[in-house]
PDB file of C-alpha atoms in Angstrom:
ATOM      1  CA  UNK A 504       0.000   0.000   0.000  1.00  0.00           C
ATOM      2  CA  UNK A 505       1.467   3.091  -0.833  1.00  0.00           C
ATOM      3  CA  UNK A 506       2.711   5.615   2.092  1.00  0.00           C
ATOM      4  CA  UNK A 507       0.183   8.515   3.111  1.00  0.00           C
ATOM      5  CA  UNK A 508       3.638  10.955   2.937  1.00  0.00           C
ATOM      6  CA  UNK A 509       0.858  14.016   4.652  1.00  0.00           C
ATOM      7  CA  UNK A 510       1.139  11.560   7.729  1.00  0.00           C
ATOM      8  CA  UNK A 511       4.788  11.534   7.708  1.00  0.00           C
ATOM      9  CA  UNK A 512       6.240  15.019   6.813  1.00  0.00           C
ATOM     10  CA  UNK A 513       9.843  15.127   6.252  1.00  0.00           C
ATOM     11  CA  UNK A 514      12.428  15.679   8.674  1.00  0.00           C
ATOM     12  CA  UNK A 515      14.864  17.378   6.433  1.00  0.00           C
ATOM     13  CA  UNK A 516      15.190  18.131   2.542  1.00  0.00           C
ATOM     14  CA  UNK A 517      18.014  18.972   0.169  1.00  0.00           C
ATOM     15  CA  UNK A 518      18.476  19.441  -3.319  1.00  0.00           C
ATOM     16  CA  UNK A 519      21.789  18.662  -5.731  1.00  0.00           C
ATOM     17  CA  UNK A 520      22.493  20.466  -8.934  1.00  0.00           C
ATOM     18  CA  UNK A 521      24.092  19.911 -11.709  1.00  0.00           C
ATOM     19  CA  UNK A 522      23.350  22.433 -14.563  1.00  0.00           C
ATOM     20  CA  UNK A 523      26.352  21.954 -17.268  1.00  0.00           C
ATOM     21  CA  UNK A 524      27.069  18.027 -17.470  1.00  0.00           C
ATOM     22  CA  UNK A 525      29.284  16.090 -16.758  1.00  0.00           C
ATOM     23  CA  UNK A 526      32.884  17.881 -17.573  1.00  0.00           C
ATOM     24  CA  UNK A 527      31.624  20.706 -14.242  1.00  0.00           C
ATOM     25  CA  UNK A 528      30.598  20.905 -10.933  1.00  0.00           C
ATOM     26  CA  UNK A 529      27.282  19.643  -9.123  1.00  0.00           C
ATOM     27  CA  UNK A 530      26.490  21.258  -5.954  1.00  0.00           C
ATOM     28  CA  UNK A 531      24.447  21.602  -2.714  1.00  0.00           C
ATOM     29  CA  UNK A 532      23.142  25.412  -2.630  1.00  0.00           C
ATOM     30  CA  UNK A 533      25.074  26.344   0.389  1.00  0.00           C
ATOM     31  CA  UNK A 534      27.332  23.577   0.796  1.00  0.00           C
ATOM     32  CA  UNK A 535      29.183  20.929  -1.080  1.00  0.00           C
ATOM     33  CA  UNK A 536      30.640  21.950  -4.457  1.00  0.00           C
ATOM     34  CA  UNK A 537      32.485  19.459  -6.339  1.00  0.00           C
ATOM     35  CA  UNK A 538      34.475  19.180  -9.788  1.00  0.00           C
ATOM     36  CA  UNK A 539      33.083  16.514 -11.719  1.00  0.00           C
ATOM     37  CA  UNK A 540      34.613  14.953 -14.894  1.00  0.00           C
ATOM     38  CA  UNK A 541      33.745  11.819 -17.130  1.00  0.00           C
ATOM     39  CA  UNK A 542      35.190   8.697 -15.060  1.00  0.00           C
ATOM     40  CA  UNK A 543      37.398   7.475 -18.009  1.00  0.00           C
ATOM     41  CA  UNK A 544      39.264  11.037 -17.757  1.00  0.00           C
ATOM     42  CA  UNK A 545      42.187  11.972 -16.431  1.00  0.00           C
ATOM     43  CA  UNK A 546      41.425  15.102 -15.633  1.00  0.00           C
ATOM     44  CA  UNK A 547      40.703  15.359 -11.818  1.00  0.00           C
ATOM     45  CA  UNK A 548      36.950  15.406 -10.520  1.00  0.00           C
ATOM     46  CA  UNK A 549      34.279  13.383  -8.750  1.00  0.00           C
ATOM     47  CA  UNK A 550      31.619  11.261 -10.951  1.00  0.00           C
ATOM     48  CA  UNK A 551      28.395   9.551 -10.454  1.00  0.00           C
ATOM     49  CA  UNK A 552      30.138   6.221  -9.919  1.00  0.00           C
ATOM     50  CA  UNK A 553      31.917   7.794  -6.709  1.00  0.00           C
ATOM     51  CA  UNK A 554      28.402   9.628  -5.231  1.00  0.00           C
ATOM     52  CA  UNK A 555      27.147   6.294  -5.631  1.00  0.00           C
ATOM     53  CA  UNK A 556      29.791   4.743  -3.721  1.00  0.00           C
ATOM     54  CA  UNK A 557      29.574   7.664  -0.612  1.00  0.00           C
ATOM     55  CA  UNK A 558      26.147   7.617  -1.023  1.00  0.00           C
ATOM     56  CA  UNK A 559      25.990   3.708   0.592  1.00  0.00           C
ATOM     57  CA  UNK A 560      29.289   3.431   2.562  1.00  0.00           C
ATOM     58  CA  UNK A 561      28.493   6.768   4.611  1.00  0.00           C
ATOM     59  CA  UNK A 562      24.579   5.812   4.734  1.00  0.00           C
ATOM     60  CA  UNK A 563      25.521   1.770   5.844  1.00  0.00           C
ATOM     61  CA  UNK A 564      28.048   2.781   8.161  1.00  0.00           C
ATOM     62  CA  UNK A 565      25.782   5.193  10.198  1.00  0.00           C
ATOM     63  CA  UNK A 566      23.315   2.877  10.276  1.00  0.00           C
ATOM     64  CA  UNK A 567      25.899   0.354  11.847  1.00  0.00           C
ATOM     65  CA  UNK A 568      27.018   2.999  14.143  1.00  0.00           C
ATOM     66  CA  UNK A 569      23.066   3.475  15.224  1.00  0.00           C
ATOM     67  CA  UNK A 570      23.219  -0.585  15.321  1.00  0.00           C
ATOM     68  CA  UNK A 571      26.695  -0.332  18.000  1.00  0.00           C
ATOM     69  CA  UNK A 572      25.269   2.778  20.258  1.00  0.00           C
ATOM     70  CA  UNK A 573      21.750   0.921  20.618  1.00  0.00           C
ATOM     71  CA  UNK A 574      23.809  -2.250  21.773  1.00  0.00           C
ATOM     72  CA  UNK A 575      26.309  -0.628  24.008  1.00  0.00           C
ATOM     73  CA  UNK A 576      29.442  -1.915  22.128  1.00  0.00           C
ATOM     74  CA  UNK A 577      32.294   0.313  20.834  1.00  0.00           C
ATOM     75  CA  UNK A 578      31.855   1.129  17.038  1.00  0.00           C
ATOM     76  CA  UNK A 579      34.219  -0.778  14.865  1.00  0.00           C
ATOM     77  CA  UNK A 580      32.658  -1.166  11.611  1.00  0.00           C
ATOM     78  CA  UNK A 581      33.837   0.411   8.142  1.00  0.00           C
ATOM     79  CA  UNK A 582      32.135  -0.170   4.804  1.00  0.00           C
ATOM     80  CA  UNK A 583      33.936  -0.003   1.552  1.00  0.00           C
ATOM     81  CA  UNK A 584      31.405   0.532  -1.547  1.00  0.00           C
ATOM     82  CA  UNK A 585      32.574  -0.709  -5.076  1.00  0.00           C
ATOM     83  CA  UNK A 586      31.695   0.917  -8.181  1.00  0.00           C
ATOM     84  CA  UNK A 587      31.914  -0.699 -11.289  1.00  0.00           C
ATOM     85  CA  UNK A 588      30.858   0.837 -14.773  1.00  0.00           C
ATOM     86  CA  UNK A 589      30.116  -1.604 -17.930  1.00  0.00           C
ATOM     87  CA  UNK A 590      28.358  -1.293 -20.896  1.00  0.00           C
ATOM     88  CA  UNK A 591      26.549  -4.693 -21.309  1.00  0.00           C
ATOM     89  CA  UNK A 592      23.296  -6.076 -23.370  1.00  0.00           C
ATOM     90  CA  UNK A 593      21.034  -2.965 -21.353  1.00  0.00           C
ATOM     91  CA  UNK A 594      23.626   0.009 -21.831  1.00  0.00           C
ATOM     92  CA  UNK A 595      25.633   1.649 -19.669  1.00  0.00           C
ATOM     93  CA  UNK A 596      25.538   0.148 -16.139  1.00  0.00           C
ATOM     94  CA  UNK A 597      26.729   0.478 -12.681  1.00  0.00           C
ATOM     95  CA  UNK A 598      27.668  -2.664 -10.049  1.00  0.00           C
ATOM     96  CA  UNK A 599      27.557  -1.875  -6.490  1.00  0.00           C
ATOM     97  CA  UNK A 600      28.965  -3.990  -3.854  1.00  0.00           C
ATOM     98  CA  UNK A 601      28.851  -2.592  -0.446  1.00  0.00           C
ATOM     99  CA  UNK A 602      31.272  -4.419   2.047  1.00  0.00           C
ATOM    100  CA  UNK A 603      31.045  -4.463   5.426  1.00  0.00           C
ATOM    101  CA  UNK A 604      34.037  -5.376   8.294  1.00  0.00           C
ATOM    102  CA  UNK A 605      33.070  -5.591  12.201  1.00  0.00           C
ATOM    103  CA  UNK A 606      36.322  -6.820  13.294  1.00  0.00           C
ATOM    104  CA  UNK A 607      35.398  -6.081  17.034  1.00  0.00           C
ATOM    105  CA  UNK A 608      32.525  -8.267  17.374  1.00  0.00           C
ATOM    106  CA  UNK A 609      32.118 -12.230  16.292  1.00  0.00           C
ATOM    107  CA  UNK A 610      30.981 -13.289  13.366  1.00  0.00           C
ATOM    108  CA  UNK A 611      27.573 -14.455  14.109  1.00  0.00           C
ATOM    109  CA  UNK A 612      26.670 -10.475  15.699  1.00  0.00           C
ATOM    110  CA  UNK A 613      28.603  -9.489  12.594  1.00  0.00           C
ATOM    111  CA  UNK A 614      26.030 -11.215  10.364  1.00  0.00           C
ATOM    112  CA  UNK A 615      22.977  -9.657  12.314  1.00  0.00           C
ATOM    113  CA  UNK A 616      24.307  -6.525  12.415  1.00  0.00           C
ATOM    114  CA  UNK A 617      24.918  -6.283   8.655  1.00  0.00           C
ATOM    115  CA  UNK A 618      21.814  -7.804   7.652  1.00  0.00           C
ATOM    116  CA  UNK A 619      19.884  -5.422   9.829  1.00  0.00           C
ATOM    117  CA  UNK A 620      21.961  -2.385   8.714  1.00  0.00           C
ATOM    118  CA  UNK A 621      21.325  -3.130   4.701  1.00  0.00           C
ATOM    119  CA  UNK A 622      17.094  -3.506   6.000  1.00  0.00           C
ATOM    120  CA  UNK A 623      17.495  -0.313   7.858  1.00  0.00           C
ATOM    121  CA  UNK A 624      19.787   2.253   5.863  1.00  0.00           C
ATOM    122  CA  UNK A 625      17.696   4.584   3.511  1.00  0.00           C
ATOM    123  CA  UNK A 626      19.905   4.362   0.836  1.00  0.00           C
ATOM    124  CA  UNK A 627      20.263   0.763   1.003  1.00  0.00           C
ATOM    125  CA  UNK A 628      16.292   0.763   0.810  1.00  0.00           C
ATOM    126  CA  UNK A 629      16.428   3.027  -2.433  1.00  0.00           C
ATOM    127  CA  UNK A 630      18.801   0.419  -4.174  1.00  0.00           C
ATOM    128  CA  UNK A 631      17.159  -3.484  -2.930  1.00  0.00           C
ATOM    129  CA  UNK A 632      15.127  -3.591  -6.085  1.00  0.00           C
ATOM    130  CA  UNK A 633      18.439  -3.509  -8.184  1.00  0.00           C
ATOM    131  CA  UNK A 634      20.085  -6.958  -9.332  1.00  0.00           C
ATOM    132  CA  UNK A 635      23.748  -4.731  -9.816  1.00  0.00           C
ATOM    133  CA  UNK A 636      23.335  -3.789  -5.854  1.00  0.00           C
ATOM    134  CA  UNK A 637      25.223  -6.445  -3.312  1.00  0.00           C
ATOM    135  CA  UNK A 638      25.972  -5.745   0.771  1.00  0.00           C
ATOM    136  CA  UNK A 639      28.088  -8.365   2.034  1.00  0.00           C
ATOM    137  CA  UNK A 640      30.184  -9.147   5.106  1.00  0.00           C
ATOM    138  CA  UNK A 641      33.997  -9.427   4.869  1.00  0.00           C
ATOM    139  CA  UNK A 642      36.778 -10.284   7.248  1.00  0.00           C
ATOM    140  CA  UNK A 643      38.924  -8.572   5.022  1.00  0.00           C
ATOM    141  CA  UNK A 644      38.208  -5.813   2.602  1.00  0.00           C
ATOM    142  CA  UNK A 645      38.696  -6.584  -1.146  1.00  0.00           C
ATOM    143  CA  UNK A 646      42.043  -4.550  -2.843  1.00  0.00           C
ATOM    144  CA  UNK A 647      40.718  -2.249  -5.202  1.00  0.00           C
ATOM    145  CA  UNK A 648      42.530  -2.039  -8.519  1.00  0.00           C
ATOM    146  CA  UNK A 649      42.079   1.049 -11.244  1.00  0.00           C
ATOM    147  CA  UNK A 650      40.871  -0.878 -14.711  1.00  0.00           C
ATOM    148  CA  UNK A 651      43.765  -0.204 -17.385  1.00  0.00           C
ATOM    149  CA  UNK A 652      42.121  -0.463 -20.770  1.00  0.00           C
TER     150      UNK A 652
ATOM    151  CA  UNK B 788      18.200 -13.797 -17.403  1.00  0.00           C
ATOM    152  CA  UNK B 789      21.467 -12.823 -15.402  1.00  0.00           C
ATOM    153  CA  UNK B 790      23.953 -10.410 -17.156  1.00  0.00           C
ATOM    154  CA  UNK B 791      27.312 -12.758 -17.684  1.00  0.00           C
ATOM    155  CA  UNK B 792      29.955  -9.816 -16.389  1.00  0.00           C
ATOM    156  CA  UNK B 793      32.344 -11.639 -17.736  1.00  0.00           C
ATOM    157  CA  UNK B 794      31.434 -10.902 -21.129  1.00  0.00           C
ATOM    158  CA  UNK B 795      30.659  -7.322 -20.403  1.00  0.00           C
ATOM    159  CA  UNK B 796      34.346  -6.359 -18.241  1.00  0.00           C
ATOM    160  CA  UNK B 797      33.947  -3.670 -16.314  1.00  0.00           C
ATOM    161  CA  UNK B 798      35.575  -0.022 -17.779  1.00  0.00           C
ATOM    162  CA  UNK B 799      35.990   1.658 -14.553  1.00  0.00           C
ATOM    163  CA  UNK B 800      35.878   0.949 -11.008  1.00  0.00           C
ATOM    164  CA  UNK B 801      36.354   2.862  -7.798  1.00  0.00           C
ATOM    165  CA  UNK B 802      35.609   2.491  -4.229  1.00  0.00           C
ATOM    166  CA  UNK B 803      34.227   5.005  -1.797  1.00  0.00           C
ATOM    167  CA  UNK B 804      35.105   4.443   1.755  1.00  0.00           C
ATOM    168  CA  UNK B 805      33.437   5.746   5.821  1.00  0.00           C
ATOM    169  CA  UNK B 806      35.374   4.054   8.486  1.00  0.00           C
ATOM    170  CA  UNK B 807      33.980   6.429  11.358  1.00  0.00           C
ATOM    171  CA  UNK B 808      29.772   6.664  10.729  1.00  0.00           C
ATOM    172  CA  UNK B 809      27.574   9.883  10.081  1.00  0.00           C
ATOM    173  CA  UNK B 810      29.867  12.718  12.144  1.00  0.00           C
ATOM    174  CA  UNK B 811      33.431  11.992  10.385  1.00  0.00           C
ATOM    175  CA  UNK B 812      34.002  11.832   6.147  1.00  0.00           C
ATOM    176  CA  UNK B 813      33.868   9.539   3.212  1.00  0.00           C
ATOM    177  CA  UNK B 814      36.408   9.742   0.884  1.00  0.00           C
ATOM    178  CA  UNK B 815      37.618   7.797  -2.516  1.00  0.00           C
ATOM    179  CA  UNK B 816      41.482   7.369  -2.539  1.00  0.00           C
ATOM    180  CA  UNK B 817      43.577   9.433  -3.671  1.00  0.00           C
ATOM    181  CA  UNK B 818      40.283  11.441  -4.824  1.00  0.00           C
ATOM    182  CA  UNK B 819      37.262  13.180  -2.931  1.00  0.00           C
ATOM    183  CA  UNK B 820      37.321  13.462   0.610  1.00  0.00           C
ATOM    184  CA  UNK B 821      34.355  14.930   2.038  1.00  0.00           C
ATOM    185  CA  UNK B 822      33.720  16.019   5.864  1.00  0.00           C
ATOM    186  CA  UNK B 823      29.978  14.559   6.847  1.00  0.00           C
ATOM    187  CA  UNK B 824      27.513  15.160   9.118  1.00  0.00           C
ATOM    188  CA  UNK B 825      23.966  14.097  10.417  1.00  0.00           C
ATOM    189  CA  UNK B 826      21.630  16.297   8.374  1.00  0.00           C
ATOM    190  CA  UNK B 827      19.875  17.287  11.198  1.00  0.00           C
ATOM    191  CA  UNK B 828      23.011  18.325  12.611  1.00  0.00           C
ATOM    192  CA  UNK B 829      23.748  22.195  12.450  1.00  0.00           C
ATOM    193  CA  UNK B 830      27.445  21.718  11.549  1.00  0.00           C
ATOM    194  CA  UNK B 831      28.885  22.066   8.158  1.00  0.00           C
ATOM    195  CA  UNK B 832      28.902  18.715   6.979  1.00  0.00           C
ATOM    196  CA  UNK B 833      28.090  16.492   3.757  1.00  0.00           C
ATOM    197  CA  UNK B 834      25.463  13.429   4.165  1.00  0.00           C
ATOM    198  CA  UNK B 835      24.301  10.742   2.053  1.00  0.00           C
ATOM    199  CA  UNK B 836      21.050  12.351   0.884  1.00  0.00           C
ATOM    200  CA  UNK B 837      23.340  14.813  -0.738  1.00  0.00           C
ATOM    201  CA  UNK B 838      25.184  12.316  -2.073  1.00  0.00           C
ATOM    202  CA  UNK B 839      22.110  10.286  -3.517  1.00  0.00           C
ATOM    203  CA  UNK B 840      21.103  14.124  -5.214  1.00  0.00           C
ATOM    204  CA  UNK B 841      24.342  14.604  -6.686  1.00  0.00           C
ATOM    205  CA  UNK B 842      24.426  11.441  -8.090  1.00  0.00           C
ATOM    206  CA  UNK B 843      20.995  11.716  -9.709  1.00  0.00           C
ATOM    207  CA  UNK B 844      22.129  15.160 -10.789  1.00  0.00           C
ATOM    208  CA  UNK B 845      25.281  14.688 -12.538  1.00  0.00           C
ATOM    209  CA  UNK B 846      24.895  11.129 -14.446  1.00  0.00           C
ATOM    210  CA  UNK B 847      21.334  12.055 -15.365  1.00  0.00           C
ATOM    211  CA  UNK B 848      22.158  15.675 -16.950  1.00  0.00           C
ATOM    212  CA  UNK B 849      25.497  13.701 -18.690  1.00  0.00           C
ATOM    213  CA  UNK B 850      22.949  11.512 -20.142  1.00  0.00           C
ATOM    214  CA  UNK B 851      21.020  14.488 -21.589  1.00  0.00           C
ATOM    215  CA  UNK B 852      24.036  16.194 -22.331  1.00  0.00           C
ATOM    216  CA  UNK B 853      25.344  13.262 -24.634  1.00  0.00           C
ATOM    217  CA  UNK B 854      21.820  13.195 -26.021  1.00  0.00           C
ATOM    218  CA  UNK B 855      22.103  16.823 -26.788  1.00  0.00           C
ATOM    219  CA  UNK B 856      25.404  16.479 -28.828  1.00  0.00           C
ATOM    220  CA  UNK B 857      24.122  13.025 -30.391  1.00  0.00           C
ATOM    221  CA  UNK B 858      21.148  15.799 -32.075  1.00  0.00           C
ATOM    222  CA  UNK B 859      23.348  18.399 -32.624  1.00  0.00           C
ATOM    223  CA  UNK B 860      21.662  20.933 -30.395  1.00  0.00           C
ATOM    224  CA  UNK B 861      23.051  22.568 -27.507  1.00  0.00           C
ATOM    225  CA  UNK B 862      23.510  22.074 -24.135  1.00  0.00           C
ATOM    226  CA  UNK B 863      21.080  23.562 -22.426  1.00  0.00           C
ATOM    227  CA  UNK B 864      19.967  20.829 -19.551  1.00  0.00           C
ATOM    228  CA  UNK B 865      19.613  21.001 -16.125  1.00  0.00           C
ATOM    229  CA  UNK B 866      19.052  18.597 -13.263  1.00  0.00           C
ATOM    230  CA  UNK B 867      18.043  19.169  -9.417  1.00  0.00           C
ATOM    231  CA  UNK B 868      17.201  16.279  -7.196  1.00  0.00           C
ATOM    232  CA  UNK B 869      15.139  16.798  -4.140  1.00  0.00           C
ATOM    233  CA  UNK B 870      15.960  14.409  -1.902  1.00  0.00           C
ATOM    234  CA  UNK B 871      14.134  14.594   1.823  1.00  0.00           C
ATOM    235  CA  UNK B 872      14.118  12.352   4.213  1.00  0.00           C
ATOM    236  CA  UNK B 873      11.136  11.145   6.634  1.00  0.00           C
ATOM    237  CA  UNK B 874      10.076   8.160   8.960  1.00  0.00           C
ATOM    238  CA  UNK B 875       7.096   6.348   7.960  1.00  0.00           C
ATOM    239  CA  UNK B 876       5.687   2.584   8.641  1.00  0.00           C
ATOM    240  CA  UNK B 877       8.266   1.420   7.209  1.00  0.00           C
ATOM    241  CA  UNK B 878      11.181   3.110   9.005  1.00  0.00           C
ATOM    242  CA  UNK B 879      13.952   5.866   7.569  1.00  0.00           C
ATOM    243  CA  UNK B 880      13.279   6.455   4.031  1.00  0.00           C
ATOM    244  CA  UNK B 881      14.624   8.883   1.402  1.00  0.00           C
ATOM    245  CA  UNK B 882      12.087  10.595  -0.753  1.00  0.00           C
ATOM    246  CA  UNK B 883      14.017  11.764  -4.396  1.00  0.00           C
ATOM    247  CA  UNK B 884      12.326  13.940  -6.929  1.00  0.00           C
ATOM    248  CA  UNK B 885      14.617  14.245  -9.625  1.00  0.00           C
ATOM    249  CA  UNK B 886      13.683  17.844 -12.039  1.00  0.00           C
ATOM    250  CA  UNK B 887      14.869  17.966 -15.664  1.00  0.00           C
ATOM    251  CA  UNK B 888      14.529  21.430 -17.045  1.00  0.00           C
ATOM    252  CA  UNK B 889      15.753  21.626 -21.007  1.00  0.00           C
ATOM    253  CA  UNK B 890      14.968  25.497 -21.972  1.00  0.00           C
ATOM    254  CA  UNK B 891      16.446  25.124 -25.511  1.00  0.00           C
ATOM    255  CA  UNK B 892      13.887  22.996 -27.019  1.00  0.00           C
ATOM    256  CA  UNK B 893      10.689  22.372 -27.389  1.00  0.00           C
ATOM    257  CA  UNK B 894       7.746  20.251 -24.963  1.00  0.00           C
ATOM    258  CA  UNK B 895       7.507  17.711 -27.311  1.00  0.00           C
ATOM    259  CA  UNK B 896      11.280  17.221 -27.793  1.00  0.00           C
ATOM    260  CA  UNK B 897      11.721  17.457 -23.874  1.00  0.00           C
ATOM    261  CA  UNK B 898       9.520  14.927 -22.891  1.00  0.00           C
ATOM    262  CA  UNK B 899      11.452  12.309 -24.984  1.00  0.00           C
ATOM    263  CA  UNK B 900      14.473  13.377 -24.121  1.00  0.00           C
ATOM    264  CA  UNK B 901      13.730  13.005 -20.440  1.00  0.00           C
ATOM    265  CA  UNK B 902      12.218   9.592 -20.824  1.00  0.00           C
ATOM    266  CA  UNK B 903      15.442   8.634 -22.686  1.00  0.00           C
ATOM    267  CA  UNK B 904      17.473   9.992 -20.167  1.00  0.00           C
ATOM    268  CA  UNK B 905      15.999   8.079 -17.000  1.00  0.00           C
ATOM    269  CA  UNK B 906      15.906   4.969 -19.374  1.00  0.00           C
ATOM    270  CA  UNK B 907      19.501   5.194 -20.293  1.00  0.00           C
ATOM    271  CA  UNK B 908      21.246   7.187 -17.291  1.00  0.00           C
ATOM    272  CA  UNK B 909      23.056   4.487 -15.120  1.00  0.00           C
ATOM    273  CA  UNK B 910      21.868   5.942 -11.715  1.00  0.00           C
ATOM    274  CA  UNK B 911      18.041   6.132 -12.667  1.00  0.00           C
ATOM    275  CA  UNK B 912      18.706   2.423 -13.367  1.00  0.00           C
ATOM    276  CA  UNK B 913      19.982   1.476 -10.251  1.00  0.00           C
ATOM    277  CA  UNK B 914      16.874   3.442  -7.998  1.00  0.00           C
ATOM    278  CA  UNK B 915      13.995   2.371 -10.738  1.00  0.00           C
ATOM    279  CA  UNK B 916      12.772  -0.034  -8.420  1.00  0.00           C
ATOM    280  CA  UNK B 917      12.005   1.997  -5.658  1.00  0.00           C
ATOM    281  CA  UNK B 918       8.452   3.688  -5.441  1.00  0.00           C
ATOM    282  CA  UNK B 919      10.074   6.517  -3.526  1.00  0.00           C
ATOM    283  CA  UNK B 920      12.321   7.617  -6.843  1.00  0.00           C
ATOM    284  CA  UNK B 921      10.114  10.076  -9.465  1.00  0.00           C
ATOM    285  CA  UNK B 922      12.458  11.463 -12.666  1.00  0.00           C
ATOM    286  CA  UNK B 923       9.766  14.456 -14.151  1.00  0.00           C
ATOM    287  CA  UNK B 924       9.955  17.370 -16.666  1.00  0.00           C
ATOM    288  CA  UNK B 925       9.953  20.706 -15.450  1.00  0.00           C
ATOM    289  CA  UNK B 926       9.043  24.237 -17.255  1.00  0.00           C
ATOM    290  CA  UNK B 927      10.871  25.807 -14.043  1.00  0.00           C
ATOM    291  CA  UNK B 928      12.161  24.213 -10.899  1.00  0.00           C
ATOM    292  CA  UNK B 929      10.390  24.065  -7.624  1.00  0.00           C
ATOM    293  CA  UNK B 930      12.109  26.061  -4.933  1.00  0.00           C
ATOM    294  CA  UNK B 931      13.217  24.090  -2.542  1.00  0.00           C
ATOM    295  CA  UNK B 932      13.066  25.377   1.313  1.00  0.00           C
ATOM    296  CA  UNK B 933      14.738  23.289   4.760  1.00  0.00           C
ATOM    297  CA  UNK B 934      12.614  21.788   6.535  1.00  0.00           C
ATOM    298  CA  UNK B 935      12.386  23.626  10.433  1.00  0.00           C
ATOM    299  CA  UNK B 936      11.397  21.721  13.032  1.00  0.00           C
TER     300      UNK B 936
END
């Protein structure tokens, strides 16, 4: 059933702009301002790929953070988000895997906690009906190497 | 059917990380490294629904941009995405209104173009399956006030 939104007003609103592509800047009115460039530049800048990627680590790891304070244990968890761009048989796409690491708790409170972080995290909730979306528990993060074409 | 990736390698990757939750930054190596904050939080501060906006933003006005140059007209797109956040049944959620605005052509011609761009733009693709995502064609853009409590 869809949400009455008049019952729930919202807490807090922002808007991002981007008025002249992507070789610019997008920006927060007021805040953030950011060079962007295409990713396969080498000219410095942000790109979609990377919002994507802050977008889930910072939203996943404050959720986990909630997840530690409500607990009483000290926070220890990071989350790396990996951004992969491919053209395949629908276009141009993006792959996100989110990883999580709790090294200070065991690995059974480490599976809760990152199951009920990726239910709970808005952004999380924004990308579940996505196939190219993964969140997944690590002991160790993945290294992350540049593609060389 | 499932995409086979390894037909389709990937042509760029990156990785965005947050080690210390909502009140610290997320950063890509070597790249953007941005100081966050709750959003309810009155210090200066980036947070994810920002993030989620600017990544709307950006790859959906590159889409139209490349669809601009691919008709030989100019660039005269523009993208803001409302993103607000609320608690409803169903927990924390982020509500995203992205706003395409393209003064230099005509209705007709701006309605496809937007439709193409939220079919092809990368981002659009990844939130499609979430009722709380709306891409829509604006004459001007709504102002966009903070929410006071």
């Amino acid at each position: 059933m869809a949400i009455d939104r008049k019952k729930f007003p919202p807490r807090y609103r922002t808007v991002a702009i981007n008025d002249d592509g992507l070789e610019s800047h997008s920006y927060v009115p007021g805040g953030l301002d950011v060079l962007t460039t295409d990713p396969l530049s080498d000219q410095p800048g942000a790109n979609p790929e990377q919002f994507v990627g802050l977008a889930l680590s910072t939203c996943l790891n404050a959720t986990l953070e909630a997840i530690e304070k409500r607990k009483g244990i000290p926070h220890t968890s990071q989350v790396h988000t990996i951004v992969e761009m491919a053209r395949d048989t629908r276009g141009l796409q993006f792959y996100v895997t989110a990883q999580i690491r709790i090294p200070g708790v065991d690995q059974a409170t480490a599976e809760a906690m990152a199951d009920l972080a990726e239910r709970r995290c808005p952004v999380a909730k924004l990308l579940n009906g996505s196939d190219n979306v993964r969140v997944e528990l690590v002991k160790e993060f993945s290294p992350v190497e540049a593609v060389v074409d």
